[in-house]
mmCIF file of C-alpha atoms in Angstrom:
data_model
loop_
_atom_site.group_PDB
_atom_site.id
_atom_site.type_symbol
_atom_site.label_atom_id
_atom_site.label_comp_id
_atom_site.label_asym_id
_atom_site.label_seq_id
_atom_site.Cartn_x
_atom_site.Cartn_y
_atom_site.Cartn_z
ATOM 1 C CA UNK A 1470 0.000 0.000 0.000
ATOM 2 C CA UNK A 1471 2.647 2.334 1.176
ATOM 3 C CA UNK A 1472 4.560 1.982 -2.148
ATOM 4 C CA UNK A 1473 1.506 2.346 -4.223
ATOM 5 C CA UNK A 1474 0.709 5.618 -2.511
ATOM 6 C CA UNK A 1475 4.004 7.205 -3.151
ATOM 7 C CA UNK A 1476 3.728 6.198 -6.900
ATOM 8 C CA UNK A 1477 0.191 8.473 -6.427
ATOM 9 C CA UNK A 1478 2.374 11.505 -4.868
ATOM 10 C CA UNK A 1479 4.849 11.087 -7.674
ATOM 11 C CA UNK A 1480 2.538 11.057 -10.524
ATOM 12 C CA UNK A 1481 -0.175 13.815 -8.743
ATOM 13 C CA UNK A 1482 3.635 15.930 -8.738
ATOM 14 C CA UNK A 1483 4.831 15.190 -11.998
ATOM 15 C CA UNK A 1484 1.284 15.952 -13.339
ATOM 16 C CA UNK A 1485 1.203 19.434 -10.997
ATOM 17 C CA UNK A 1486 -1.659 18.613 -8.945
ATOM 18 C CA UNK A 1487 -1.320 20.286 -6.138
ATOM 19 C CA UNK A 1488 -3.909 19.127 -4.037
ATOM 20 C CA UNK A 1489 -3.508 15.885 -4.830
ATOM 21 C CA UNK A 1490 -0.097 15.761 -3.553
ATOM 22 C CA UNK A 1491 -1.195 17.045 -0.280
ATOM 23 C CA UNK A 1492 -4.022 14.920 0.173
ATOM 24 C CA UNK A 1493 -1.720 11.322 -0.685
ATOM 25 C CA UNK A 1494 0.917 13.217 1.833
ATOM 26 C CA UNK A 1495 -1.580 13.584 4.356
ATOM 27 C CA UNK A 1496 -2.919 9.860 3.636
ATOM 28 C CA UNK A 1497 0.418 8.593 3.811
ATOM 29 C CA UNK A 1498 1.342 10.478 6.881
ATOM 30 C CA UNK A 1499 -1.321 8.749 8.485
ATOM 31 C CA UNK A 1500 -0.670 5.098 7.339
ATOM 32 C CA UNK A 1501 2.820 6.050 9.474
ATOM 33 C CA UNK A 1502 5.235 6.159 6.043
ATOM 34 C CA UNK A 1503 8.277 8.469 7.160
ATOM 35 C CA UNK A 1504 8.206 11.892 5.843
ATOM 36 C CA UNK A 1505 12.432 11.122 4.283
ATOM 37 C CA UNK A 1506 10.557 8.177 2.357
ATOM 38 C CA UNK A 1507 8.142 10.278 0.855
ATOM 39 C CA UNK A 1508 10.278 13.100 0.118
ATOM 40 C CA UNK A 1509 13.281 10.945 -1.408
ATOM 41 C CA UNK A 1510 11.410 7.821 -3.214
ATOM 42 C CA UNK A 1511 8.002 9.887 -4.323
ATOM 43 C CA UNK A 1512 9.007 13.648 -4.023
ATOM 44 C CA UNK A 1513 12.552 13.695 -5.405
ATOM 45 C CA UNK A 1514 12.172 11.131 -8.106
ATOM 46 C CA UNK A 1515 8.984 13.284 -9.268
ATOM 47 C CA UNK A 1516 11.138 16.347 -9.358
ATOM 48 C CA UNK A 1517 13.786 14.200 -11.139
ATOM 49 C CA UNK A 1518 11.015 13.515 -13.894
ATOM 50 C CA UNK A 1519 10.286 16.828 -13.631
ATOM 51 C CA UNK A 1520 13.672 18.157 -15.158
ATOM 52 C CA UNK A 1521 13.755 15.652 -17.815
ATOM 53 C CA UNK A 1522 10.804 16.818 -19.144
ATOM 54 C CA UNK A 1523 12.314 20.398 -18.696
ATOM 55 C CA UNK A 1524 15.495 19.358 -20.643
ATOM 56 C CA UNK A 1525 13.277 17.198 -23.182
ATOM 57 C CA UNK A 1526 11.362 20.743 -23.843
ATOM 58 C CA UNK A 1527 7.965 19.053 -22.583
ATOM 59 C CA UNK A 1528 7.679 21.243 -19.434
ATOM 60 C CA UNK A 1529 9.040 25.484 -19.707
ATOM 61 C CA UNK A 1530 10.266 27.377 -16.896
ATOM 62 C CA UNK A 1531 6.364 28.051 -15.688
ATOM 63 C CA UNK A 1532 6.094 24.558 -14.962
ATOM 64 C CA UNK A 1533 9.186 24.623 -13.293
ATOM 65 C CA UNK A 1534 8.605 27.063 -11.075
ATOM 66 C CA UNK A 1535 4.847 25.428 -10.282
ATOM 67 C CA UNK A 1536 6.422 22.302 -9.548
ATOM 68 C CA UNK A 1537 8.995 24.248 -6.853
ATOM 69 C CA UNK A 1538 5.639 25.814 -5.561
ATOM 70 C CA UNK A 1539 3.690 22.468 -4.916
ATOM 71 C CA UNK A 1540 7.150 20.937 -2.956
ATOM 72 C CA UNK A 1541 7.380 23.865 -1.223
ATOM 73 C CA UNK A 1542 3.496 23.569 0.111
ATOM 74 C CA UNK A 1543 4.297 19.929 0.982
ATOM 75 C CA UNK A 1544 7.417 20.927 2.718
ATOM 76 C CA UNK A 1545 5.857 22.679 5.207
ATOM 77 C CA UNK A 1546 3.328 19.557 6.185
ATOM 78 C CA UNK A 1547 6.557 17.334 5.973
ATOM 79 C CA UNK A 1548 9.139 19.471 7.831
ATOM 80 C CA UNK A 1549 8.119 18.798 11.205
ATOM 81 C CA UNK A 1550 8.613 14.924 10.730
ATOM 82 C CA UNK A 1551 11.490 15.419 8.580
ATOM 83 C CA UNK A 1552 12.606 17.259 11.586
ATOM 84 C CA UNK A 1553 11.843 14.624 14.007
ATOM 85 C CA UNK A 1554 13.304 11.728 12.115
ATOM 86 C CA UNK A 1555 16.725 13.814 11.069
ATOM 87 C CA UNK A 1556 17.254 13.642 14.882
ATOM 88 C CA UNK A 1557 17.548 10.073 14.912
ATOM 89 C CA UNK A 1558 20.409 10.123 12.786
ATOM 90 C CA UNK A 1559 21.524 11.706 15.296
ATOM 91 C CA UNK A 1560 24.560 14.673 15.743
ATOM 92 C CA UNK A 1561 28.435 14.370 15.195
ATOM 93 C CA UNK A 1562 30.518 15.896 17.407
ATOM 94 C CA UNK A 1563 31.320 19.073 16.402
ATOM 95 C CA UNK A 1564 28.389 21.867 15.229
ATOM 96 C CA UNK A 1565 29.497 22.642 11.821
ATOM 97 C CA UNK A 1566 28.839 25.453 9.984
ATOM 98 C CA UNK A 1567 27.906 24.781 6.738
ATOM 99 C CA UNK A 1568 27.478 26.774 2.990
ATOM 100 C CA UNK A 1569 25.221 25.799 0.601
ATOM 101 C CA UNK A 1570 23.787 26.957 -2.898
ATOM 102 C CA UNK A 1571 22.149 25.867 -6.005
ATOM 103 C CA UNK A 1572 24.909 27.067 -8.921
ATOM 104 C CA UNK A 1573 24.555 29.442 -11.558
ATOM 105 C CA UNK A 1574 22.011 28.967 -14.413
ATOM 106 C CA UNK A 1575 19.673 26.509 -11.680
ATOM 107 C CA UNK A 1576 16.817 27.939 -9.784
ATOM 108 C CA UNK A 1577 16.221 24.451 -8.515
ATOM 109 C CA UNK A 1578 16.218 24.556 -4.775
ATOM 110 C CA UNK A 1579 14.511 21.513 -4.041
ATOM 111 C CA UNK A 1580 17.294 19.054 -2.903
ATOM 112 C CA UNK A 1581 18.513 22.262 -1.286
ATOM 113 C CA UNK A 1582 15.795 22.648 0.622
ATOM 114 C CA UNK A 1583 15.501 19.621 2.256
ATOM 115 C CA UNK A 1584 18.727 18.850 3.060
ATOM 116 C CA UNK A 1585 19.247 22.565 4.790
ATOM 117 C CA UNK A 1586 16.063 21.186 7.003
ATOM 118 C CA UNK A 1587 17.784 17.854 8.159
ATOM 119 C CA UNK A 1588 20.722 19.417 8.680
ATOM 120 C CA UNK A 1589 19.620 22.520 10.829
ATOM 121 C CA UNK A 1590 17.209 19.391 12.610
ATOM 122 C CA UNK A 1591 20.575 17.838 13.788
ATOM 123 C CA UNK A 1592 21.968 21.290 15.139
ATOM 124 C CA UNK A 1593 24.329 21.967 12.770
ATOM 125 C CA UNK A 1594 24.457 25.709 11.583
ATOM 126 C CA UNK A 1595 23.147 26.369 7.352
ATOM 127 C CA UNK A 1596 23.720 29.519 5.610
ATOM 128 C CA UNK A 1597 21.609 29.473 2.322
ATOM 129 C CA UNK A 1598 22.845 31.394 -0.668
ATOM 130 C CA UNK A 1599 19.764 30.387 -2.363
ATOM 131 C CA UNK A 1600 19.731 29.481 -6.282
ATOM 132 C CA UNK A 1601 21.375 30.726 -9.475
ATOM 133 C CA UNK A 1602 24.952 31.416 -6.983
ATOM 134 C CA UNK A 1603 27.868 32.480 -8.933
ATOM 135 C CA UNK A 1604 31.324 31.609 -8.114
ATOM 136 C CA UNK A 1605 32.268 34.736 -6.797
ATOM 137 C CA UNK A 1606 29.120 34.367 -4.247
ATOM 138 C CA UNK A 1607 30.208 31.173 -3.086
ATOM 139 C CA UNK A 1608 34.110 32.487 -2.827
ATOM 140 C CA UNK A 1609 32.746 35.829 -0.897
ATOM 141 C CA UNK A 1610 30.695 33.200 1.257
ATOM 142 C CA UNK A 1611 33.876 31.448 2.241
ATOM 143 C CA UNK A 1612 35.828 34.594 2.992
ATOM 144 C CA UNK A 1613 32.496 35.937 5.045
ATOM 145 C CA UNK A 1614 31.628 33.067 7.238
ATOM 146 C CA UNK A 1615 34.597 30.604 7.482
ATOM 147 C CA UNK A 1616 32.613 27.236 7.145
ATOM 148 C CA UNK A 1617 33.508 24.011 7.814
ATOM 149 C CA UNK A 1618 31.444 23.146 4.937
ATOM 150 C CA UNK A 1619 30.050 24.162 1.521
ATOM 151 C CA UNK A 1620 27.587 22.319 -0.694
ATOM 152 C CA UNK A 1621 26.385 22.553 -3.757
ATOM 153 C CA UNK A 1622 23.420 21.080 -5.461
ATOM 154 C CA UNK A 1623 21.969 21.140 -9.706
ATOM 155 C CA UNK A 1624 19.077 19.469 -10.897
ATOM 156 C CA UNK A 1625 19.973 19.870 -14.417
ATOM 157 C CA UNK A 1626 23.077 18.487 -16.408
ATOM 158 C CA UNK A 1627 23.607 21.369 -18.224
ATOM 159 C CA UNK A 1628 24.509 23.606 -14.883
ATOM 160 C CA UNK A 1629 25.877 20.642 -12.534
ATOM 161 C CA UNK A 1630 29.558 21.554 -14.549
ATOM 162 C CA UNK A 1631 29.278 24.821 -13.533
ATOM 163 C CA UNK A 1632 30.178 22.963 -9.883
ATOM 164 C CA UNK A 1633 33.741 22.453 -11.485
ATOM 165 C CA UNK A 1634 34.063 26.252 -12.143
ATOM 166 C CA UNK A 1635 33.258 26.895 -8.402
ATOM 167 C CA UNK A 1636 35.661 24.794 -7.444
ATOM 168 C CA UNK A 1637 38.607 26.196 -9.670
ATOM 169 C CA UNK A 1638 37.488 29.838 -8.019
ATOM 170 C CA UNK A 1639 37.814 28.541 -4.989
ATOM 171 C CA UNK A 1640 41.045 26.995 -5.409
ATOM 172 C CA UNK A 1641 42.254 30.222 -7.488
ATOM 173 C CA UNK A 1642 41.954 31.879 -4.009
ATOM 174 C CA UNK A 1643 43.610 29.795 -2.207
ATOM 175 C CA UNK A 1644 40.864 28.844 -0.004
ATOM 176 C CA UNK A 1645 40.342 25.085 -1.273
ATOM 177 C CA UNK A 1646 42.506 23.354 1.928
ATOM 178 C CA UNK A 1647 40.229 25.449 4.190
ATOM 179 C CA UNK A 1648 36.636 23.392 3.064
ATOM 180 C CA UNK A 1649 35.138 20.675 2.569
ATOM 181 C CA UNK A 1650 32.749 20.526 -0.715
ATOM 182 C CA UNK A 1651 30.098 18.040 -0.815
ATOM 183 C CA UNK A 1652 27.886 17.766 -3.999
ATOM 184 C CA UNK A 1653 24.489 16.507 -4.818
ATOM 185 C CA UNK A 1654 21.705 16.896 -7.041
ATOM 186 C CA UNK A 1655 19.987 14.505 -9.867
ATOM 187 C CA UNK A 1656 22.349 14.351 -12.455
ATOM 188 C CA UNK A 1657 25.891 14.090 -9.989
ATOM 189 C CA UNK A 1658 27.372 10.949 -9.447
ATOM 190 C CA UNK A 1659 30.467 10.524 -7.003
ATOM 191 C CA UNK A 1660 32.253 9.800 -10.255
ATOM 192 C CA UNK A 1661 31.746 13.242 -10.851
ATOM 193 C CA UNK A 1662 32.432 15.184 -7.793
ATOM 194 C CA UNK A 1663 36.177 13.134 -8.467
ATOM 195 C CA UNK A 1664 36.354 14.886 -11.757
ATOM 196 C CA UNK A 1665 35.726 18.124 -10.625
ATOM 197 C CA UNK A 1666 38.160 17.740 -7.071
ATOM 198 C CA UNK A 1667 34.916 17.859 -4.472
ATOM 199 C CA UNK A 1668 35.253 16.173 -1.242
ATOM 200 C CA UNK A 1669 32.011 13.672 -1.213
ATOM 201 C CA UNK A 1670 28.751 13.413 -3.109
ATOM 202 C CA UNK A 1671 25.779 12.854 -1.217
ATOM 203 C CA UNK A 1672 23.135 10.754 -3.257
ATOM 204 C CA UNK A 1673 20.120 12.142 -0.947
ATOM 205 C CA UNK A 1674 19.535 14.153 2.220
ATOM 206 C CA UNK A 1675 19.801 11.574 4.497
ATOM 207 C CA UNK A 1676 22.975 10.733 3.234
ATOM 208 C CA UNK A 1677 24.404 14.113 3.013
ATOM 209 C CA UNK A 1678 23.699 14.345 7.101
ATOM 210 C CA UNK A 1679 25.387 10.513 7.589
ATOM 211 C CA UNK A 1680 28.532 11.747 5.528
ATOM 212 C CA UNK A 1681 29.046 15.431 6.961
ATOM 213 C CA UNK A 1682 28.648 13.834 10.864
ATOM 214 C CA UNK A 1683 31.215 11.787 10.274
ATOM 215 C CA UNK A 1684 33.388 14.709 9.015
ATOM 216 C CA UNK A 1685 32.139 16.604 12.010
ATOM 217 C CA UNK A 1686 33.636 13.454 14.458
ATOM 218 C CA UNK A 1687 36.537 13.501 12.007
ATOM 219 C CA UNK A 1688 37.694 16.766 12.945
ATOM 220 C CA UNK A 1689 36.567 17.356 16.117
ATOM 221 C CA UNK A 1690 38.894 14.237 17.462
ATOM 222 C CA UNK A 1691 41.766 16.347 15.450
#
C-alpha cells in the first residue's frame, strides 16, 4: 500500500496537482510512512522527472517554477517529521557550519531545501545562498563566514559543470585546503564530484547528514 501511494504523490507531482499531492501526503502520513521516504522515493524522483521533461522541452520554466511551488506547500506539512526523524540520525561531534547553494544557471532549490532542514534538525548551523549562486558568491561566502562546509546542489546536467568552475574559483583563491565541498543533485554521481576535485557526493539528504557527521567526528577528534 505504502509503495503504491508514493507512486500516487509522484505522478499527482509530476502531473502538478497540487492538491492531490497534499491529500496522498496527508494519507500517507497517516498510514505512518516516514516523511524522508516520501520526500526521497516519491518527491525527489517526481522532481527528477520533472527536469527531464524540462530538458526534453515538454515542461518550460512556468512549470518549473509550479512544480517548486507544490514541494514547497508539501514541505511545510513534511518538515516537522522530517525534523523529528533527522534527529535520529543523530549529531556528530562538532556543530558545523555549513554553505550551501544551487549554482549558476539553476533555480532548482529543491534538494537544497531539504537537506538545509535535516541538517539545521541535527543542530548543525546552514547559511543558504539560495539558487542561481555564482562563483564569486560562493568564494565571498567562504571569505564571510569561514565554514567548515560548503555544498552545492543542480538538478539539471547542463549547470551541474558549472560545480567544477566553483571549485577552480575557490582553489584560485587559495581557499580550497580550508573546506570541505560536498555535492548533490539529480544528475551528480560521485564519479563526478572526483572529476571536478569535491570532497564527497551525497546521493540524498539523508545521506548528506550521515557523511558530513562523520566529518564533524573527524575533525573534532583532530
Amino acid at each position: 500500500m505504502s509503495d503504491k501511494l508514493l507512486e500516487v504523490i509522484k505522478e499527482c507531482l509530476i502531473n502538478l496537482d497540487g492538491e492531490c499531492v497534499l491529500e496522498n501526503i496527508r494519507k500517507a502520513l497517516s498510514q505512518g510512512i516516514p516523511a524522508s521516504k516520501i520526500v526521497l522515493e516519491s518527491m525527489s524522483e517526481a522532481m527528477r522527472e520533472i527536469g527531464k521533461l524540462y530538458e526534453e522541452g515538454e515542461y518550460f520554466i512556468a512549470e518549473l517554477i509550479e512544480a517548486a511551488e507544490i514541494f514547497k506547500d508539501a514541505m511545510k506539512m513534511l518538515e516537522p517529521k522530517l525534523k523529528e526523524e533527522a534527529k535520529g540520525v543523530g549529531l556528530g561531534r562538532k556543530r558545523l557550519r555549513i554553505v550551501l547553494g544551487t549554482v549558476k544557471g539553476d533555480v532548482h532549490d529543491i534538494g537544497k531545501t531539504i537537506v538545509k532542514v535535516m541538517l539545521q534538525a541535527v543542530g548543525h548551523e546552514v547559511i543558504d545562498l539560495g539558487v542561481d549562486v555564482s562563483a564569486e558568491k560562493f568564494v565571498e561566502a567562504i571569505e564571510k563566514y569561514k565554514p567548515h562546509v560548503l555544498g552545492m546542489s543542480a538538478l539539471l546536467t547542463t549547470t551541474m559543470r558549472y560545480m567544477g568552475e566553483v571549485i577552480k574559483e575557490i582553489e584560485k583563491r587559495g581557499l580550497r585546503k580550508k573546506v570541505f565541498i560536498i555535492i548533490g543533485g539529480a544528475p551528480t554521481s560521485e564519479e563526478f564530484a572526483k572529476e571536478i576535485g569535491a570532497d564527497a557526493w551525497a546521493k540524498n539528504a539523508v545521506e548528506a547528514i550521515r557523511i558530513l557527521n562523520k566529518y564533524a567526528e573527524m575533525i573534532s577528534s583532530e
